[in-house]
């Protein structure tokens, strides 16, 4: 395999894991794959499969995006992905195209990775997928496999099979496989090569084997493969995201209690996480969960519950608790700035988490809006999301550095866990602030050190 050193090192780590996996039977050869949609999931999937050794064409209809990708540039920020794309374009295993029909010829599998944004009612909008499958019904040859990679409501694959039938493709001659992704923004490339599991849902043994083969190729997936029905695969995706939201919501509430009784939640979370039944991940308290997936998927799940008259008490509370968490952070800012006139806040971090420029449903954006509505004067800095932030946060002064955000303010507020905020010269920052108050909503800094620098320091659950 050729490629640059960074993405190769990711591959090498995967290889190490793969060496522990059960031996594979017989030689494996690459297959031709089409990936529709060059968003975050499409790009990672296309470049990842190319790295496995498959021949991949990724179809994108947005001409600007396409032009950038062809030049080896990413239209969004995702660590390691640009290098992975470049090395695979160079090795000619990955190409980008605009014409869907031409890109389907001879492909063994067609992965659909287009967006399913919430519609006005909050449910997933399947317009783009329905349109694509209607086109595929006309274009595909028997034996080609459609694989749904986008997150789609339970029952979608069945409806897509109906679209195929309505367009004259009877008897399952074109199979529909559900293959949900579990990629986190910011670490998606790593996640692609180190999956916890691969879920393949469908009713055609041959098509399931094709998708299995695609993942086995390159021997980088020692993770368990779950072969199941389409509906179960769809449910696994929603249940997983709903559970992650619940887990974060839970530790956020424990953090509130820890705050009030003077206990360090990080110590509690660490000890809890050592119990394998609980596990250490997703136990970091913060300003609430956000992003393009957890909120949207929880909303869809709640919508399903409502349509089936199933109350989903826990998950409704999880959503409410997340909104409470924004208010909890704001209340900390208020308590530190109580006696100050014309309160000025310097926010550090606006993206919904570090290593991404994504502002969708970001708790930082929600909190900035609450502060503005309550009369605070707000400046903010984010290392990756500044341009988008200027468009959506008109009443916030988006500045170019952490120091610009903190200068002459009464309270610093860390809302995204970018490591550069940890490395900031906080002594210097304290000197340019009007009052040395800080709310560290990501528990990024060391409380003792911040207090030594003279800050009134508050974090989440570390009273
Ligand atoms: C999530 C899932 O983690 C992925 O498995 C899934 O594939 C993806 O959604 C999707 O459906 O496509 P992502 O939205 O990228 O991934 O972000 P997460 O890493 O899950 O974080 C979500 C939110 O929870 C962020 O706001 C993050 O800051 C917050 N979080 C996460 C915490 O507050 N504490 C934690 O311990 C973990």
JSON list of N, CA, C and O in Angstrom, two decimals, residues 361-401:
[
{"chain": "A", "resi": 361, "resn": "UNK", "atom": "N", "xyz": [-26.61, 22.23, 16.27]},
{"chain": "A", "resi": 361, "resn": "UNK", "atom": "CA", "xyz": [-27.09, 21.90, 17.62]},
{"chain": "A", "resi": 361, "resn": "UNK", "atom": "C", "xyz": [-25.97, 21.94, 18.66]},
{"chain": "A", "resi": 361, "resn": "UNK", "atom": "O", "xyz": [-25.94, 21.12, 19.58]},
{"chain": "A", "resi": 362, "resn": "UNK", "atom": "N", "xyz": [-25.05, 22.88, 18.49]},
{"chain": "A", "resi": 362, "resn": "UNK", "atom": "CA", "xyz": [-23.95, 22.97, 19.45]},
{"chain": "A", "resi": 362, "resn": "UNK", "atom": "C", "xyz": [-24.44, 23.58, 20.76]},
{"chain": "A", "resi": 362, "resn": "UNK", "atom": "O", "xyz": [-25.09, 24.63, 20.76]},
{"chain": "A", "resi": 363, "resn": "UNK", "atom": "N", "xyz": [-24.11, 22.94, 21.89]},
{"chain": "A", "resi": 363, "resn": "UNK", "atom": "CA", "xyz": [-24.51, 23.54, 23.17]},
{"chain": "A", "resi": 363, "resn": "UNK", "atom": "C", "xyz": [-23.90, 24.92, 23.35]},
{"chain": "A", "resi": 363, "resn": "UNK", "atom": "O", "xyz": [-24.50, 25.80, 23.97]},
{"chain": "A", "resi": 364, "resn": "UNK", "atom": "N", "xyz": [-22.71, 25.13, 22.75]},
{"chain": "A", "resi": 364, "resn": "UNK", "atom": "CA", "xyz": [-22.05, 26.44, 22.88]},
{"chain": "A", "resi": 364, "resn": "UNK", "atom": "C", "xyz": [-22.89, 27.53, 22.23]},
{"chain": "A", "resi": 364, "resn": "UNK", "atom": "O", "xyz": [-23.03, 28.64, 22.76]},
{"chain": "A", "resi": 365, "resn": "UNK", "atom": "N", "xyz": [-23.47, 27.21, 21.09]},
{"chain": "A", "resi": 365, "resn": "UNK", "atom": "CA", "xyz": [-24.31, 28.19, 20.38]},
{"chain": "A", "resi": 365, "resn": "UNK", "atom": "C", "xyz": [-25.56, 28.48, 21.21]},
{"chain": "A", "resi": 365, "resn": "UNK", "atom": "O", "xyz": [-25.95, 29.64, 21.41]},
{"chain": "A", "resi": 366, "resn": "UNK", "atom": "N", "xyz": [-26.17, 27.43, 21.75]},
{"chain": "A", "resi": 366, "resn": "UNK", "atom": "CA", "xyz": [-27.38, 27.62, 22.58]},
{"chain": "A", "resi": 366, "resn": "UNK", "atom": "C", "xyz": [-27.06, 28.49, 23.79]},
{"chain": "A", "resi": 366, "resn": "UNK", "atom": "O", "xyz": [-27.81, 29.42, 24.13]},
{"chain": "A", "resi": 367, "resn": "UNK", "atom": "N", "xyz": [-25.91, 28.23, 24.42]},
{"chain": "A", "resi": 367, "resn": "UNK", "atom": "CA", "xyz": [-25.54, 28.98, 25.63]},
{"chain": "A", "resi": 367, "resn": "UNK", "atom": "C", "xyz": [-25.20, 30.44, 25.28]},
{"chain": "A", "resi": 367, "resn": "UNK", "atom": "O", "xyz": [-25.60, 31.37, 25.98]},
{"chain": "A", "resi": 368, "resn": "UNK", "atom": "N", "xyz": [-24.50, 30.64, 24.16]},
{"chain": "A", "resi": 368, "resn": "UNK", "atom": "CA", "xyz": [-24.19, 32.02, 23.73]},
{"chain": "A", "resi": 368, "resn": "UNK", "atom": "C", "xyz": [-25.48, 32.80, 23.51]},
{"chain": "A", "resi": 368, "resn": "UNK", "atom": "O", "xyz": [-25.60, 33.96, 23.92]},
{"chain": "A", "resi": 369, "resn": "UNK", "atom": "N", "xyz": [-26.47, 32.14, 22.90]},
{"chain": "A", "resi": 369, "resn": "UNK", "atom": "CA", "xyz": [-27.76, 32.82, 22.64]},
{"chain": "A", "resi": 369, "resn": "UNK", "atom": "C", "xyz": [-28.46, 33.18, 23.95]},
{"chain": "A", "resi": 369, "resn": "UNK", "atom": "O", "xyz": [-29.01, 34.27, 24.09]},
{"chain": "A", "resi": 370, "resn": "UNK", "atom": "N", "xyz": [-28.44, 32.27, 24.90]},
{"chain": "A", "resi": 370, "resn": "UNK", "atom": "CA", "xyz": [-29.10, 32.57, 26.19]},
{"chain": "A", "resi": 370, "resn": "UNK", "atom": "C", "xyz": [-28.42, 33.78, 26.83]},
{"chain": "A", "resi": 370, "resn": "UNK", "atom": "O", "xyz": [-29.08, 34.70, 27.31]},
{"chain": "A", "resi": 371, "resn": "UNK", "atom": "N", "xyz": [-27.08, 33.79, 26.80]},
{"chain": "A", "resi": 371, "resn": "UNK", "atom": "CA", "xyz": [-26.35, 34.91, 27.44]},
{"chain": "A", "resi": 371, "resn": "UNK", "atom": "C", "xyz": [-26.70, 36.24, 26.77]},
{"chain": "A", "resi": 371, "resn": "UNK", "atom": "O", "xyz": [-26.94, 37.24, 27.44]},
{"chain": "A", "resi": 372, "resn": "UNK", "atom": "N", "xyz": [-26.73, 36.22, 25.43]},
{"chain": "A", "resi": 372, "resn": "UNK", "atom": "CA", "xyz": [-27.07, 37.46, 24.69]},
{"chain": "A", "resi": 372, "resn": "UNK", "atom": "C", "xyz": [-28.49, 37.91, 25.08]},
{"chain": "A", "resi": 372, "resn": "UNK", "atom": "O", "xyz": [-28.72, 39.07, 25.39]},
{"chain": "A", "resi": 373, "resn": "UNK", "atom": "N", "xyz": [-29.43, 36.94, 25.09]},
{"chain": "A", "resi": 373, "resn": "UNK", "atom": "CA", "xyz": [-30.82, 37.29, 25.43]},
{"chain": "A", "resi": 373, "resn": "UNK", "atom": "C", "xyz": [-30.94, 37.85, 26.84]},
{"chain": "A", "resi": 373, "resn": "UNK", "atom": "O", "xyz": [-31.84, 38.62, 27.13]},
{"chain": "A", "resi": 374, "resn": "UNK", "atom": "N", "xyz": [-30.04, 37.42, 27.71]},
{"chain": "A", "resi": 374, "resn": "UNK", "atom": "CA", "xyz": [-30.11, 37.89, 29.10]},
{"chain": "A", "resi": 374, "resn": "UNK", "atom": "C", "xyz": [-29.30, 39.16, 29.30]},
{"chain": "A", "resi": 374, "resn": "UNK", "atom": "O", "xyz": [-29.04, 39.58, 30.44]},
{"chain": "A", "resi": 375, "resn": "UNK", "atom": "N", "xyz": [-28.81, 39.75, 28.21]},
{"chain": "A", "resi": 375, "resn": "UNK", "atom": "CA", "xyz": [-28.18, 41.06, 28.31]},
{"chain": "A", "resi": 375, "resn": "UNK", "atom": "C", "xyz": [-26.67, 41.06, 28.47]},
{"chain": "A", "resi": 375, "resn": "UNK", "atom": "O", "xyz": [-26.07, 42.12, 28.67]},
{"chain": "A", "resi": 376, "resn": "UNK", "atom": "N", "xyz": [-26.03, 39.90, 28.41]},
{"chain": "A", "resi": 376, "resn": "UNK", "atom": "CA", "xyz": [-24.56, 39.87, 28.49]},
{"chain": "A", "resi": 376, "resn": "UNK", "atom": "C", "xyz": [-23.97, 40.36, 27.17]},
{"chain": "A", "resi": 376, "resn": "UNK", "atom": "O", "xyz": [-24.55, 40.16, 26.11]},
{"chain": "A", "resi": 377, "resn": "UNK", "atom": "N", "xyz": [-22.81, 41.00, 27.25]},
{"chain": "A", "resi": 377, "resn": "UNK", "atom": "CA", "xyz": [-22.07, 41.36, 26.03]},
{"chain": "A", "resi": 377, "resn": "UNK", "atom": "C", "xyz": [-21.10, 40.20, 25.78]},
{"chain": "A", "resi": 377, "resn": "UNK", "atom": "O", "xyz": [-20.30, 39.85, 26.66]},
{"chain": "A", "resi": 378, "resn": "UNK", "atom": "N", "xyz": [-21.21, 39.58, 24.60]},
{"chain": "A", "resi": 378, "resn": "UNK", "atom": "CA", "xyz": [-20.49, 38.32, 24.39]},
{"chain": "A", "resi": 378, "resn": "UNK", "atom": "C", "xyz": [-19.51, 38.41, 23.22]},
{"chain": "A", "resi": 378, "resn": "UNK", "atom": "O", "xyz": [-19.88, 38.80, 22.11]},
{"chain": "A", "resi": 379, "resn": "UNK", "atom": "N", "xyz": [-18.25, 38.02, 23.50]},
{"chain": "A", "resi": 379, "resn": "UNK", "atom": "CA", "xyz": [-17.25, 37.82, 22.44]},
{"chain": "A", "resi": 379, "resn": "UNK", "atom": "C", "xyz": [-16.95, 36.33, 22.40]},
{"chain": "A", "resi": 379, "resn": "UNK", "atom": "O", "xyz": [-17.08, 35.64, 23.43]},
{"chain": "A", "resi": 380, "resn": "UNK", "atom": "N", "xyz": [-16.52, 35.81, 21.26]},
{"chain": "A", "resi": 380, "resn": "UNK", "atom": "CA", "xyz": [-16.23, 34.37, 21.20]},
{"chain": "A", "resi": 380, "resn": "UNK", "atom": "C", "xyz": [-15.13, 34.07, 20.20]},
{"chain": "A", "resi": 380, "resn": "UNK", "atom": "O", "xyz": [-14.99, 34.77, 19.19]},
{"chain": "A", "resi": 381, "resn": "UNK", "atom": "N", "xyz": [-14.38, 33.01, 20.50]},
{"chain": "A", "resi": 381, "resn": "UNK", "atom": "CA", "xyz": [-13.36, 32.53, 19.57]},
{"chain": "A", "resi": 381, "resn": "UNK", "atom": "C", "xyz": [-13.50, 31.01, 19.43]},
{"chain": "A", "resi": 381, "resn": "UNK", "atom": "O", "xyz": [-13.73, 30.31, 20.40]},
{"chain": "A", "resi": 382, "resn": "UNK", "atom": "N", "xyz": [-13.37, 30.55, 18.18]},
{"chain": "A", "resi": 382, "resn": "UNK", "atom": "CA", "xyz": [-13.30, 29.10, 17.94]},
{"chain": "A", "resi": 382, "resn": "UNK", "atom": "C", "xyz": [-12.24, 28.86, 16.88]},
{"chain": "A", "resi": 382, "resn": "UNK", "atom": "O", "xyz": [-12.22, 29.53, 15.85]},
{"chain": "A", "resi": 383, "resn": "UNK", "atom": "N", "xyz": [-11.34, 27.88, 17.09]},
{"chain": "A", "resi": 383, "resn": "UNK", "atom": "CA", "xyz": [-10.26, 27.67, 16.14]},
{"chain": "A", "resi": 383, "resn": "UNK", "atom": "C", "xyz": [-10.72, 27.20, 14.76]},
{"chain": "A", "resi": 383, "resn": "UNK", "atom": "O", "xyz": [-10.00, 27.37, 13.78]},
{"chain": "A", "resi": 384, "resn": "UNK", "atom": "N", "xyz": [-11.91, 26.60, 14.66]},
{"chain": "A", "resi": 384, "resn": "UNK", "atom": "CA", "xyz": [-12.32, 26.06, 13.35]},
{"chain": "A", "resi": 384, "resn": "UNK", "atom": "C", "xyz": [-13.67, 26.58, 12.87]},
{"chain": "A", "resi": 384, "resn": "UNK", "atom": "O", "xyz": [-13.96, 26.53, 11.67]},
{"chain": "A", "resi": 385, "resn": "UNK", "atom": "N", "xyz": [-14.51, 27.06, 13.78]},
{"chain": "A", "resi": 385, "resn": "UNK", "atom": "CA", "xyz": [-15.90, 27.34, 13.39]},
{"chain": "A", "resi": 385, "resn": "UNK", "atom": "C", "xyz": [-16.21, 28.83, 13.23]},
{"chain": "A", "resi": 385, "resn": "UNK", "atom": "O", "xyz": [-17.38, 29.20, 13.09]},
{"chain": "A", "resi": 386, "resn": "UNK", "atom": "N", "xyz": [-15.18, 29.68, 13.23]},
{"chain": "A", "resi": 386, "resn": "UNK", "atom": "CA", "xyz": [-15.41, 31.13, 13.27]},
{"chain": "A", "resi": 386, "resn": "UNK", "atom": "C", "xyz": [-16.27, 31.62, 12.11]},
{"chain": "A", "resi": 386, "resn": "UNK", "atom": "O", "xyz": [-17.23, 32.38, 12.32]},
{"chain": "A", "resi": 387, "resn": "UNK", "atom": "N", "xyz": [-15.95, 31.18, 10.90]},
{"chain": "A", "resi": 387, "resn": "UNK", "atom": "CA", "xyz": [-16.67, 31.72, 9.73]},
{"chain": "A", "resi": 387, "resn": "UNK", "atom": "C", "xyz": [-18.16, 31.39, 9.80]},
{"chain": "A", "resi": 387, "resn": "UNK", "atom": "O", "xyz": [-19.01, 32.26, 9.60]},
{"chain": "A", "resi": 388, "resn": "UNK", "atom": "N", "xyz": [-18.47, 30.14, 10.09]},
{"chain": "A", "resi": 388, "resn": "UNK", "atom": "CA", "xyz": [-19.88, 29.74, 10.19]},
{"chain": "A", "resi": 388, "resn": "UNK", "atom": "C", "xyz": [-20.55, 30.45, 11.37]},
{"chain": "A", "resi": 388, "resn": "UNK", "atom": "O", "xyz": [-21.72, 30.83, 11.30]},
{"chain": "A", "resi": 389, "resn": "UNK", "atom": "N", "xyz": [-19.79, 30.63, 12.43]},
{"chain": "A", "resi": 389, "resn": "UNK", "atom": "CA", "xyz": [-20.36, 31.27, 13.64]},
{"chain": "A", "resi": 389, "resn": "UNK", "atom": "C", "xyz": [-20.79, 32.70, 13.33]},
{"chain": "A", "resi": 389, "resn": "UNK", "atom": "O", "xyz": [-21.82, 33.18, 13.82]},
{"chain": "A", "resi": 390, "resn": "UNK", "atom": "N", "xyz": [-20.00, 33.40, 12.49]},
{"chain": "A", "resi": 390, "resn": "UNK", "atom": "CA", "xyz": [-20.35, 34.79, 12.15]},
{"chain": "A", "resi": 390, "resn": "UNK", "atom": "C", "xyz": [-21.73, 34.85, 11.50]},
{"chain": "A", "resi": 390, "resn": "UNK", "atom": "O", "xyz": [-22.47, 35.80, 11.67]},
{"chain": "A", "resi": 391, "resn": "UNK", "atom": "N", "xyz": [-22.05, 33.81, 10.72]},
{"chain": "A", "resi": 391, "resn": "UNK", "atom": "CA", "xyz": [-23.34, 33.79, 10.03]},
{"chain": "A", "resi": 391, "resn": "UNK", "atom": "C", "xyz": [-24.52, 33.54, 10.99]},
{"chain": "A", "resi": 391, "resn": "UNK", "atom": "O", "xyz": [-25.58, 34.10, 10.82]},
{"chain": "A", "resi": 392, "resn": "UNK", "atom": "N", "xyz": [-24.29, 32.68, 11.99]},
{"chain": "A", "resi": 392, "resn": "UNK", "atom": "CA", "xyz": [-25.47, 32.31, 12.81]},
{"chain": "A", "resi": 392, "resn": "UNK", "atom": "C", "xyz": [-25.55, 33.03, 14.16]},
{"chain": "A", "resi": 392, "resn": "UNK", "atom": "O", "xyz": [-26.59, 33.03, 14.79]},
{"chain": "A", "resi": 393, "resn": "UNK", "atom": "N", "xyz": [-24.44, 33.63, 14.60]},
{"chain": "A", "resi": 393, "resn": "UNK", "atom": "CA", "xyz": [-24.47, 34.34, 15.89]},
{"chain": "A", "resi": 393, "resn": "UNK", "atom": "C", "xyz": [-24.21, 35.83, 15.66]},
{"chain": "A", "resi": 393, "resn": "UNK", "atom": "O", "xyz": [-23.14, 36.35, 15.99]},
{"chain": "A", "resi": 394, "resn": "UNK", "atom": "N", "xyz": [-25.19, 36.49, 15.09]},
{"chain": "A", "resi": 394, "resn": "UNK", "atom": "CA", "xyz": [-25.03, 37.89, 14.69]},
{"chain": "A", "resi": 394, "resn": "UNK", "atom": "C", "xyz": [-24.75, 38.82, 15.88]},
{"chain": "A", "resi": 394, "resn": "UNK", "atom": "O", "xyz": [-24.09, 39.84, 15.73]},
{"chain": "A", "resi": 395, "resn": "UNK", "atom": "N", "xyz": [-25.28, 38.46, 17.06]},
{"chain": "A", "resi": 395, "resn": "UNK", "atom": "CA", "xyz": [-25.12, 39.36, 18.21]},
{"chain": "A", "resi": 395, "resn": "UNK", "atom": "C", "xyz": [-23.89, 39.05, 19.04]},
{"chain": "A", "resi": 395, "resn": "UNK", "atom": "O", "xyz": [-23.71, 39.59, 20.13]},
{"chain": "A", "resi": 396, "resn": "UNK", "atom": "N", "xyz": [-23.07, 38.13, 18.54]},
{"chain": "A", "resi": 396, "resn": "UNK", "atom": "CA", "xyz": [-21.84, 37.79, 19.27]},
{"chain": "A", "resi": 396, "resn": "UNK", "atom": "C", "xyz": [-20.67, 38.29, 18.43]},
{"chain": "A", "resi": 396, "resn": "UNK", "atom": "O", "xyz": [-20.64, 38.12, 17.21]},
{"chain": "A", "resi": 397, "resn": "UNK", "atom": "N", "xyz": [-19.70, 38.91, 19.10]},
{"chain": "A", "resi": 397, "resn": "UNK", "atom": "CA", "xyz": [-18.52, 39.40, 18.39]},
{"chain": "A", "resi": 397, "resn": "UNK", "atom": "C", "xyz": [-17.54, 38.22, 18.23]},
{"chain": "A", "resi": 397, "resn": "UNK", "atom": "O", "xyz": [-16.92, 37.79, 19.20]},
{"chain": "A", "resi": 398, "resn": "UNK", "atom": "N", "xyz": [-17.44, 37.69, 17.01]},
{"chain": "A", "resi": 398, "resn": "UNK", "atom": "CA", "xyz": [-16.57, 36.52, 16.78]},
{"chain": "A", "resi": 398, "resn": "UNK", "atom": "C", "xyz": [-15.16, 37.05, 16.46]},
{"chain": "A", "resi": 398, "resn": "UNK", "atom": "O", "xyz": [-14.97, 37.74, 15.46]},
{"chain": "A", "resi": 399, "resn": "UNK", "atom": "N", "xyz": [-14.21, 36.72, 17.29]},
{"chain": "A", "resi": 399, "resn": "UNK", "atom": "CA", "xyz": [-12.87, 37.30, 17.17]},
{"chain": "A", "resi": 399, "resn": "UNK", "atom": "C", "xyz": [-11.85, 36.23, 16.75]},
{"chain": "A", "resi": 399, "resn": "UNK", "atom": "O", "xyz": [-12.18, 35.05, 16.62]},
{"chain": "A", "resi": 400, "resn": "UNK", "atom": "N", "xyz": [-10.59, 36.69, 16.57]},
{"chain": "A", "resi": 400, "resn": "UNK", "atom": "CA", "xyz": [-9.60, 35.82, 15.91]},
{"chain": "A", "resi": 400, "resn": "UNK", "atom": "C", "xyz": [-8.66, 35.05, 16.83]},
{"chain": "A", "resi": 400, "resn": "UNK", "atom": "O", "xyz": [-7.82, 34.30, 16.35]},
{"chain": "A", "resi": 401, "resn": "UNK", "atom": "N", "xyz": [-8.74, 35.28, 18.12]},
{"chain": "A", "resi": 401, "resn": "UNK", "atom": "CA", "xyz": [-7.86, 34.51, 19.01]},
{"chain": "A", "resi": 401, "resn": "UNK", "atom": "C", "xyz": [-8.48, 34.42, 20.40]},
{"chain": "A", "resi": 401, "resn": "UNK", "atom": "O", "xyz": [-9.41, 35.19, 20.73]}
]
